[in-house]
Tab-separated table of C-alpha atoms in Angstrom:
chain	number	residue	atom	x	y	z
A	1	UNK	CA	15.933	53.343	147.142
A	2	UNK	CA	15.648	49.602	147.579
A	3	UNK	CA	15.117	47.916	150.955
A	4	UNK	CA	16.751	44.482	150.980
A	5	UNK	CA	16.375	41.739	153.556
A	6	UNK	CA	19.384	39.401	153.298
A	7	UNK	CA	20.353	36.110	154.936
A	8	UNK	CA	24.100	35.820	155.602
A	9	UNK	CA	23.722	32.778	157.795
A	10	UNK	CA	23.149	30.275	155.035
A	11	UNK	CA	24.753	31.809	151.891
A	12	UNK	CA	26.799	34.607	150.373
A	13	UNK	CA	24.882	37.638	149.042
A	14	UNK	CA	25.719	40.177	146.315
A	15	UNK	CA	24.189	43.592	145.775
A	16	UNK	CA	24.655	45.076	142.275
A	17	UNK	CA	22.773	46.917	139.535
A	18	UNK	CA	20.828	43.753	138.722
A	19	UNK	CA	19.039	43.588	142.025
A	20	UNK	CA	19.371	47.011	143.606
A	21	UNK	CA	19.214	50.761	143.091
A	22	UNK	CA	22.036	53.290	143.339
A	23	UNK	CA	21.465	53.507	147.098
A	24	UNK	CA	20.075	50.699	149.234
A	25	UNK	CA	19.072	49.949	152.807
A	26	UNK	CA	20.041	46.458	153.920
A	27	UNK	CA	18.551	44.522	156.817
A	28	UNK	CA	20.530	41.412	157.628
A	29	UNK	CA	17.937	39.013	159.017
A	30	UNK	CA	20.516	36.304	159.857
A	31	UNK	CA	24.265	36.669	160.242
A	32	UNK	CA	26.874	33.875	160.064
A	33	UNK	CA	30.154	33.153	158.367
A	34	UNK	CA	29.250	34.316	154.870
A	35	UNK	CA	30.040	37.262	152.586
A	36	UNK	CA	28.038	40.348	151.626
A	37	UNK	CA	29.432	41.934	148.444
A	38	UNK	CA	28.469	45.416	147.243
A	39	UNK	CA	29.406	45.619	143.567
A	40	UNK	CA	29.296	49.049	141.917
A	41	UNK	CA	26.448	50.473	144.001
A	42	UNK	CA	25.972	52.013	147.437
A	43	UNK	CA	24.388	50.244	150.390
A	44	UNK	CA	23.887	50.820	154.090
A	45	UNK	CA	23.534	47.932	156.518
A	46	UNK	CA	21.217	49.435	159.131
A	47	UNK	CA	19.800	46.307	160.734
A	48	UNK	CA	21.504	43.172	162.074
A	49	UNK	CA	19.529	40.295	163.558
A	50	UNK	CA	19.811	36.544	164.019
A	51	UNK	CA	23.503	36.725	164.831
A	52	UNK	CA	25.170	33.368	165.172
A	53	UNK	CA	27.608	33.379	168.079
A	54	UNK	CA	31.319	33.091	167.143
A	55	UNK	CA	30.581	33.633	163.444
A	56	UNK	CA	33.005	35.584	161.224
A	57	UNK	CA	31.224	37.452	158.403
A	58	UNK	CA	32.921	39.208	155.472
A	59	UNK	CA	31.873	42.513	153.982
A	60	UNK	CA	33.203	43.481	150.536
A	61	UNK	CA	32.988	46.573	148.364
A	62	UNK	CA	34.261	46.362	144.765
A	63	UNK	CA	34.099	48.261	141.454
A	64	UNK	CA	33.359	51.692	142.994
A	65	UNK	CA	31.110	50.132	145.595
A	66	UNK	CA	30.294	52.094	148.750
A	67	UNK	CA	29.264	50.142	151.843
A	68	UNK	CA	28.264	51.553	155.226
A	69	UNK	CA	27.819	49.207	158.156
A	70	UNK	CA	26.140	50.295	161.370
A	71	UNK	CA	26.483	47.711	164.115
A	72	UNK	CA	24.303	49.783	166.420
A	73	UNK	CA	22.415	47.571	168.850
A	74	UNK	CA	23.841	44.368	167.408
A	75	UNK	CA	23.060	42.343	170.484
A	76	UNK	CA	25.145	40.535	173.047
A	77	UNK	CA	26.402	37.779	170.746
A	78	UNK	CA	30.139	37.682	170.252
A	79	UNK	CA	31.696	37.445	166.782
A	80	UNK	CA	35.026	35.730	166.348
A	81	UNK	CA	36.008	38.315	163.770
A	82	UNK	CA	34.995	40.461	160.812
A	83	UNK	CA	36.778	40.828	157.484
A	84	UNK	CA	36.409	43.898	155.274
A	85	UNK	CA	37.540	43.621	151.613
A	86	UNK	CA	38.088	46.968	149.866
A	87	UNK	CA	38.562	46.990	146.130
A	88	UNK	CA	39.720	49.720	143.725
A	89	UNK	CA	38.035	53.128	144.293
A	90	UNK	CA	35.663	51.503	146.760
A	91	UNK	CA	34.827	52.477	150.309
A	92	UNK	CA	33.719	50.749	153.509
A	93	UNK	CA	32.619	52.863	156.472
A	94	UNK	CA	31.833	51.223	159.810
A	95	UNK	CA	29.890	52.552	162.772
A	96	UNK	CA	30.893	50.585	165.900
A	97	UNK	CA	28.403	49.044	168.360
A	98	UNK	CA	26.592	51.303	170.786
A	99	UNK	CA	25.561	48.869	173.536
A	100	UNK	CA	27.406	46.948	176.204
A	101	UNK	CA	28.348	43.297	175.690
A	102	UNK	CA	29.214	43.368	171.978
A	103	UNK	CA	32.573	41.956	170.892
A	104	UNK	CA	33.361	42.110	167.177
A	105	UNK	CA	36.463	39.936	167.498
A	106	UNK	CA	39.495	40.267	165.246
A	107	UNK	CA	39.083	43.044	162.713
A	108	UNK	CA	40.791	42.529	159.306
A	109	UNK	CA	40.925	44.940	156.370
A	110	UNK	CA	42.092	43.678	152.962
A	111	UNK	CA	42.862	46.145	150.193
A	112	UNK	CA	43.093	44.907	146.594
A	113	UNK	CA	43.773	46.340	143.151
A	114	UNK	CA	45.786	49.440	142.319
A	115	UNK	CA	44.911	51.584	145.292
A	116	UNK	CA	42.416	54.333	146.052
A	117	UNK	CA	40.370	52.154	148.397
A	118	UNK	CA	39.082	53.689	151.613
A	119	UNK	CA	38.245	52.254	155.036
A	120	UNK	CA	36.931	54.359	157.944
A	121	UNK	CA	35.755	53.374	161.421
A	122	UNK	CA	33.646	55.357	163.858
A	123	UNK	CA	33.914	54.006	167.403
A	124	UNK	CA	30.564	53.448	169.120
A	125	UNK	CA	29.597	54.662	172.581
A	126	UNK	CA	30.727	51.355	174.137
A	127	UNK	CA	33.197	49.870	171.739
A	128	UNK	CA	36.083	47.495	172.457
A	129	UNK	CA	37.682	47.623	168.984
A	130	UNK	CA	41.193	49.028	169.335
A	131	UNK	CA	43.105	47.480	166.420
A	132	UNK	CA	42.837	46.302	162.809
A	133	UNK	CA	44.964	43.888	160.819
A	134	UNK	CA	45.552	45.450	157.382
A	135	UNK	CA	46.723	43.679	154.221
A	136	UNK	CA	47.508	45.161	150.803
A	137	UNK	CA	47.675	48.815	151.916
A	138	UNK	CA	49.203	50.706	148.992
A	139	UNK	CA	49.535	54.122	147.330
A	140	UNK	CA	46.182	55.834	147.189
A	141	UNK	CA	44.515	53.679	149.871
A	142	UNK	CA	43.319	55.266	153.097
A	143	UNK	CA	42.433	54.139	156.602
A	144	UNK	CA	41.107	56.275	159.400
A	145	UNK	CA	39.036	56.542	162.536
A	146	UNK	CA	36.529	59.404	162.863
A	147	UNK	CA	37.774	61.974	165.331
A	148	UNK	CA	41.233	60.432	165.646
A	149	UNK	CA	44.509	61.977	164.482
A	150	UNK	CA	47.869	60.660	163.388
A	151	UNK	CA	50.070	59.652	166.301
A	152	UNK	CA	52.901	57.485	164.999
A	153	UNK	CA	54.081	55.183	162.202
A	154	UNK	CA	56.732	52.492	162.614
A	155	UNK	CA	58.093	50.254	159.872
A	156	UNK	CA	60.134	47.028	159.936
A	157	UNK	CA	62.068	46.855	156.661
A	158	UNK	CA	62.918	43.194	157.175
A	159	UNK	CA	59.352	41.914	157.497
A	160	UNK	CA	57.650	44.683	155.526
A	161	UNK	CA	55.226	45.221	158.412
A	162	UNK	CA	54.163	48.560	159.776
A	163	UNK	CA	52.195	49.936	162.711
A	164	UNK	CA	50.036	53.019	162.314
A	165	UNK	CA	48.670	54.508	165.530
A	166	UNK	CA	45.838	57.066	165.690
A	167	UNK	CA	44.730	58.869	168.799
A	168	UNK	CA	41.633	60.831	169.732
A	169	UNK	CA	43.819	63.473	171.365
A	170	UNK	CA	41.758	63.737	174.534
A	171	UNK	CA	43.631	65.129	177.548
A	172	UNK	CA	41.851	62.745	179.849
A	173	UNK	CA	41.108	59.180	178.919
A	174	UNK	CA	43.071	59.329	175.663
A	175	UNK	CA	42.366	56.362	173.389
A	176	UNK	CA	44.312	54.909	170.515
A	177	UNK	CA	43.485	52.704	167.551
A	178	UNK	CA	46.257	50.682	165.917
A	179	UNK	CA	46.453	49.474	162.311
A	180	UNK	CA	48.843	46.515	162.023
A	181	UNK	CA	49.903	46.434	158.375
A	182	UNK	CA	51.664	43.676	156.417
A	183	UNK	CA	53.400	43.773	153.056
A	184	UNK	CA	53.860	47.566	152.970
A	185	UNK	CA	55.795	48.876	149.983
A	186	UNK	CA	59.184	50.088	151.284
A	187	UNK	CA	58.989	53.253	149.169
A	188	UNK	CA	55.551	54.058	150.580
A	189	UNK	CA	56.844	53.438	154.115
A	190	UNK	CA	59.847	55.679	153.403
A	191	UNK	CA	57.557	58.454	152.198
A	192	UNK	CA	55.400	58.244	155.309
A	193	UNK	CA	58.429	58.202	157.629
A	194	UNK	CA	59.975	61.159	155.827
A	195	UNK	CA	56.861	63.358	156.102
A	196	UNK	CA	53.984	61.877	158.132
A	197	UNK	CA	52.037	65.123	157.939
A	198	UNK	CA	51.496	64.613	154.186
A	199	UNK	CA	49.383	61.548	155.013
A	200	UNK	CA	47.145	63.304	157.542
A	201	UNK	CA	44.287	63.257	155.035
A	202	UNK	CA	44.226	59.442	155.372
A	203	UNK	CA	42.785	59.929	158.891
A	204	UNK	CA	39.996	62.057	157.477
A	205	UNK	CA	41.012	65.247	159.239
A	206	UNK	CA	41.996	67.426	156.305
A	207	UNK	CA	41.974	67.490	152.521
A	208	UNK	CA	44.877	69.314	150.856
A	209	UNK	CA	43.939	71.304	147.727
A	210	UNK	CA	45.408	70.803	144.277
A	211	UNK	CA	45.092	73.941	142.231
A	212	UNK	CA	46.448	77.201	140.789
A	213	UNK	CA	46.862	80.337	142.859
A	214	UNK	CA	44.854	83.459	141.909
A	215	UNK	CA	46.693	85.502	139.298
A	216	UNK	CA	48.138	82.513	137.439
A	217	UNK	CA	48.040	83.260	133.680
A	218	UNK	CA	46.550	80.388	131.667
A	219	UNK	CA	47.363	80.049	127.946
A	220	UNK	CA	44.162	79.999	125.900
A	221	UNK	CA	43.139	80.336	122.252
A	222	UNK	CA	42.868	84.093	122.826
A	223	UNK	CA	46.156	84.542	124.701
A	224	UNK	CA	46.954	84.560	128.408
A	225	UNK	CA	43.948	84.780	130.735
A	226	UNK	CA	44.091	84.970	134.546
A	227	UNK	CA	42.804	81.735	136.049
A	228	UNK	CA	40.110	83.598	138.001
A	229	UNK	CA	38.750	84.864	134.664
A	230	UNK	CA	38.553	81.448	132.987
A	231	UNK	CA	34.954	80.455	132.242
A	232	UNK	CA	33.122	77.288	131.228
A	233	UNK	CA	33.447	76.810	127.472
A	234	UNK	CA	36.815	78.542	127.189
A	235	UNK	CA	39.586	76.799	125.215
A	236	UNK	CA	42.834	76.346	127.095
A	237	UNK	CA	46.168	75.190	125.691
A	238	UNK	CA	47.204	71.716	126.802
A	239	UNK	CA	49.939	69.255	125.845
A	240	UNK	CA	47.552	67.585	123.342
A	241	UNK	CA	46.246	70.909	121.975
A	242	UNK	CA	43.197	73.020	122.877
A	243	UNK	CA	40.694	71.582	125.364
A	244	UNK	CA	37.341	72.875	126.590
A	245	UNK	CA	36.778	74.019	130.146
A	246	UNK	CA	33.896	72.221	131.858
A	247	UNK	CA	34.160	73.639	135.385
A	248	UNK	CA	36.343	75.975	137.469
A	249	UNK	CA	36.482	75.355	141.194
A	250	UNK	CA	37.560	78.054	143.604
A	251	UNK	CA	38.298	78.469	147.308
A	252	UNK	CA	39.245	81.593	149.268
A	253	UNK	CA	40.668	81.516	152.811
A	254	UNK	CA	42.115	84.156	155.157
A	255	UNK	CA	45.401	82.827	156.484
A	256	UNK	CA	44.674	83.860	160.072
A	257	UNK	CA	41.536	81.716	160.006
A	258	UNK	CA	43.276	78.518	158.908
A	259	UNK	CA	44.212	76.197	161.819
A	260	UNK	CA	47.949	76.393	162.413
A	261	UNK	CA	48.306	72.616	162.032
A	262	UNK	CA	46.929	72.820	158.479
A	263	UNK	CA	48.833	75.810	157.188
A	264	UNK	CA	51.696	73.811	155.684
A	265	UNK	CA	49.143	72.008	153.558
A	266	UNK	CA	47.780	75.349	152.334
A	267	UNK	CA	50.756	77.599	151.631
A	268	UNK	CA	51.316	77.831	147.895
A	269	UNK	CA	54.539	76.492	146.436
A	270	UNK	CA	56.487	79.153	144.483
A	271	UNK	CA	58.412	77.859	141.477
A	272	UNK	CA	60.675	80.657	140.310
A	273	UNK	CA	61.397	81.376	136.655
A	274	UNK	CA	64.054	79.006	135.238
A	275	UNK	CA	63.885	76.743	138.333
A	276	UNK	CA	63.245	73.620	136.252
A	277	UNK	CA	65.252	74.523	133.167
A	278	UNK	CA	65.923	77.525	130.908
A	279	UNK	CA	62.591	79.442	130.662
A	280	UNK	CA	60.715	76.671	132.561
A	281	UNK	CA	58.797	78.250	134.099
A	282	UNK	CA	59.086	81.375	131.970
A	283	UNK	CA	58.025	83.428	135.011
A	284	UNK	CA	57.246	82.708	138.636
A	285	UNK	CA	54.234	80.451	139.235
A	286	UNK	CA	52.464	79.490	142.455
A	287	UNK	CA	50.385	76.347	142.897
A	288	UNK	CA	49.086	74.404	145.885
A	289	UNK	CA	51.429	71.862	147.515
A	290	UNK	CA	49.654	68.823	146.117
A	291	UNK	CA	49.211	70.180	142.585
A	292	UNK	CA	51.025	68.019	139.998
A	293	UNK	CA	53.487	69.608	137.567
A	294	UNK	CA	54.519	67.913	134.360
A	295	UNK	CA	58.289	67.476	134.655
A	296	UNK	CA	60.531	64.981	132.840
A	297	UNK	CA	57.535	63.357	131.204
A	298	UNK	CA	55.815	62.552	134.515
A	299	UNK	CA	53.509	64.236	137.010
A	300	UNK	CA	55.092	65.247	140.294
A	301	UNK	CA	53.562	67.173	143.202
A	302	UNK	CA	54.860	70.698	143.743
A	303	UNK	CA	55.676	69.966	147.382
A	304	UNK	CA	57.955	67.122	146.259
A	305	UNK	CA	60.156	69.527	144.279
A	306	UNK	CA	60.889	71.958	147.093
A	307	UNK	CA	64.590	72.833	147.299
A	308	UNK	CA	64.366	75.707	149.780
A	309	UNK	CA	65.476	78.382	147.353
A	310	UNK	CA	64.033	78.506	143.814
A	311	UNK	CA	61.173	76.160	144.755
A	312	UNK	CA	59.721	76.906	148.191
A	313	UNK	CA	56.524	77.616	150.143
A	314	UNK	CA	55.381	81.224	149.826
A	315	UNK	CA	54.253	82.295	153.316
A	316	UNK	CA	53.860	85.978	152.469
A	317	UNK	CA	50.146	85.911	151.693
A	318	UNK	CA	47.361	87.058	153.951
A	319	UNK	CA	44.656	85.460	151.815
A	320	UNK	CA	44.946	82.297	149.762
A	321	UNK	CA	42.695	81.941	146.703
A	322	UNK	CA	42.929	78.685	144.775
A	323	UNK	CA	41.377	77.821	141.412
A	324	UNK	CA	41.260	74.530	139.543
A	325	UNK	CA	40.183	73.881	135.963
A	326	UNK	CA	38.286	70.765	134.894
A	327	UNK	CA	38.458	69.921	131.172
A	328	UNK	CA	36.477	67.731	128.794
A	329	UNK	CA	39.331	65.241	129.230
A	330	UNK	CA	42.231	65.158	131.690
A	331	UNK	CA	45.326	66.885	130.381
A	332	UNK	CA	48.165	69.171	131.495
A	333	UNK	CA	47.552	72.899	131.054
A	334	UNK	CA	50.175	75.355	129.874
A	335	UNK	CA	50.738	78.298	132.216
A	336	UNK	CA	53.844	80.409	132.795
A	337	UNK	CA	55.878	78.245	130.447
A	338	UNK	CA	55.242	74.959	132.271
A	339	UNK	CA	52.540	72.277	132.084
A	340	UNK	CA	50.557	71.251	135.160
A	341	UNK	CA	47.513	69.133	135.739
A	342	UNK	CA	43.898	69.896	135.133
A	343	UNK	CA	41.371	68.961	137.831
A	344	UNK	CA	40.732	65.262	138.284
A	345	UNK	CA	37.941	64.247	140.644
A	346	UNK	CA	39.501	62.432	143.596
A	347	UNK	CA	36.357	62.836	145.683
A	348	UNK	CA	37.489	66.314	146.767
A	349	UNK	CA	35.158	68.537	144.765
A	350	UNK	CA	33.562	69.550	148.046
A	351	UNK	CA	36.767	71.377	148.998
A	352	UNK	CA	35.809	74.221	146.673
A	353	UNK	CA	33.464	77.005	147.715
A	354	UNK	CA	31.391	76.798	144.553
A	355	UNK	CA	30.615	73.089	144.979
A	356	UNK	CA	27.114	72.172	146.136
A	357	UNK	CA	28.473	71.468	149.646
A	358	UNK	CA	31.822	72.745	150.933
A	359	UNK	CA	33.877	71.039	153.639
A	360	UNK	CA	37.356	71.386	155.137
A	361	UNK	CA	37.314	67.686	156.006
A	362	UNK	CA	36.774	64.598	153.893
A	363	UNK	CA	33.698	63.250	155.668
A	364	UNK	CA	31.362	61.866	154.620
A	365	UNK	CA	32.579	61.525	151.024
A	366	UNK	CA	35.365	58.967	150.583
A	367	UNK	CA	38.542	60.084	148.804
A	368	UNK	CA	40.087	58.233	145.917
A	369	UNK	CA	43.008	58.531	143.538
A	370	UNK	CA	42.068	60.834	140.659
A	371	UNK	CA	42.163	59.255	137.194
A	372	UNK	CA	44.948	60.649	134.955
A	373	UNK	CA	44.837	58.564	131.767
A	374	UNK	CA	48.035	58.654	129.755
A	375	UNK	CA	50.080	60.179	132.575
A	376	UNK	CA	52.108	58.700	135.394
A	377	UNK	CA	52.107	60.369	138.819
A	378	UNK	CA	55.431	59.863	140.597
A	379	UNK	CA	55.320	58.631	144.177
A	380	UNK	CA	58.564	56.722	144.688
A	381	UNK	CA	61.030	58.406	147.015
A	382	UNK	CA	64.110	57.586	144.851
A	383	UNK	CA	62.822	59.474	141.792
A	384	UNK	CA	61.586	62.401	143.864
A	385	UNK	CA	64.924	62.641	145.710
A	386	UNK	CA	66.804	62.682	142.417
A	387	UNK	CA	64.596	65.546	141.143
A	388	UNK	CA	65.133	67.503	144.315
A	389	UNK	CA	68.910	67.160	144.053
A	390	UNK	CA	68.908	68.252	140.427
A	391	UNK	CA	66.810	71.329	141.023
A	392	UNK	CA	68.832	72.212	144.127
A	393	UNK	CA	72.014	72.008	141.988
A	394	UNK	CA	70.381	74.184	139.329
A	395	UNK	CA	69.416	76.707	142.016
A	396	UNK	CA	73.044	76.846	143.164
A	397	UNK	CA	74.150	77.357	139.559
A	398	UNK	CA	71.680	80.210	139.034
A	399	UNK	CA	72.798	81.858	142.262
A	400	UNK	CA	76.449	81.550	141.250
A	401	UNK	CA	75.750	83.052	137.823
A	402	UNK	CA	73.868	85.951	139.407
A	403	UNK	CA	76.763	86.508	141.839
A	404	UNK	CA	79.281	86.571	138.997
A	405	UNK	CA	77.108	88.968	137.035
A	406	UNK	CA	76.970	91.342	139.982
A	407	UNK	CA	80.757	91.245	140.368
A	408	UNK	CA	81.237	92.070	136.693
A	409	UNK	CA	78.765	94.940	136.954
């Protein structure tokens, strides 16, 4: 671990593999209107001194950078504002000031790249920050405040601006934090408005699983094998051929021990035989709501295909056991006559009971969009809506055929 003393009063500073270790402790000996950039490494700002009044520093994390800022006992000087720049698959976590008389000024968060950036804020004991201006928020990005839950989301389709409100949920002295967003993708806004609960993980309160239910039969080089019996080194059948298993994650939960507010994110989605097309799936299959299926040449989450009849949540279980298979390279695995995704690390390995550390929440590890090379994961509401209509129509056709068959019999 490197200990770095940096001057942000007189010049910009960059921390990268050339001048730092994988993890670094940073003491800012002078703070002004300059930029600290963390490029591809992790760093924690644990000391701030020599603060110039009314300055407006910028903190940036890029190229998988991970920056933690602890304002702590910053001092009584007032900043005019702070800017946080979050690049692809990078994270900035901020601990607010803990003493009286500190004003951080206008707080601005800028996301850049193709998403999967993360910004989290932890309000200090005496902390006046109540809002953030957010630019570039896109699919895969996340914002949140530790201990706060989703309250509301409003969108202005004319200006493309949105307001996300989080609350700490206290019965007395309830507090809110507002994220004022500009340039929000209308399809992203529509998805949030249609189902705000699906974005709860952006507040850091819960991580939805993406995996196969116990009992799912996986096609391998030696025939069908139950997912719970798959082992490291096994060869499983994928769209590109046989691939080698590198890891199998598992998690087991009794339904009556899962908080009621989180159950909808845990119930498996049942896709009945023939629900997608003839013999697809070849027999019923159950996967977690956020697990991607390979349909129409794209990846789509199981929860986005629900039609209420042939594709629906299965709430009959008393215990939910999920498994997920990591391969030597990302691919889609053949099971029950349909392809669905292998595990891709989106920072959620700690969800599984056989990880080194298991958590129900995302802290402290930031989440990111899993890498799925060669595959496109559908997020736009128009495509998803069209799929839902098609599979609902197919369900009606199947029901009509079954009714006619019964009448003939």
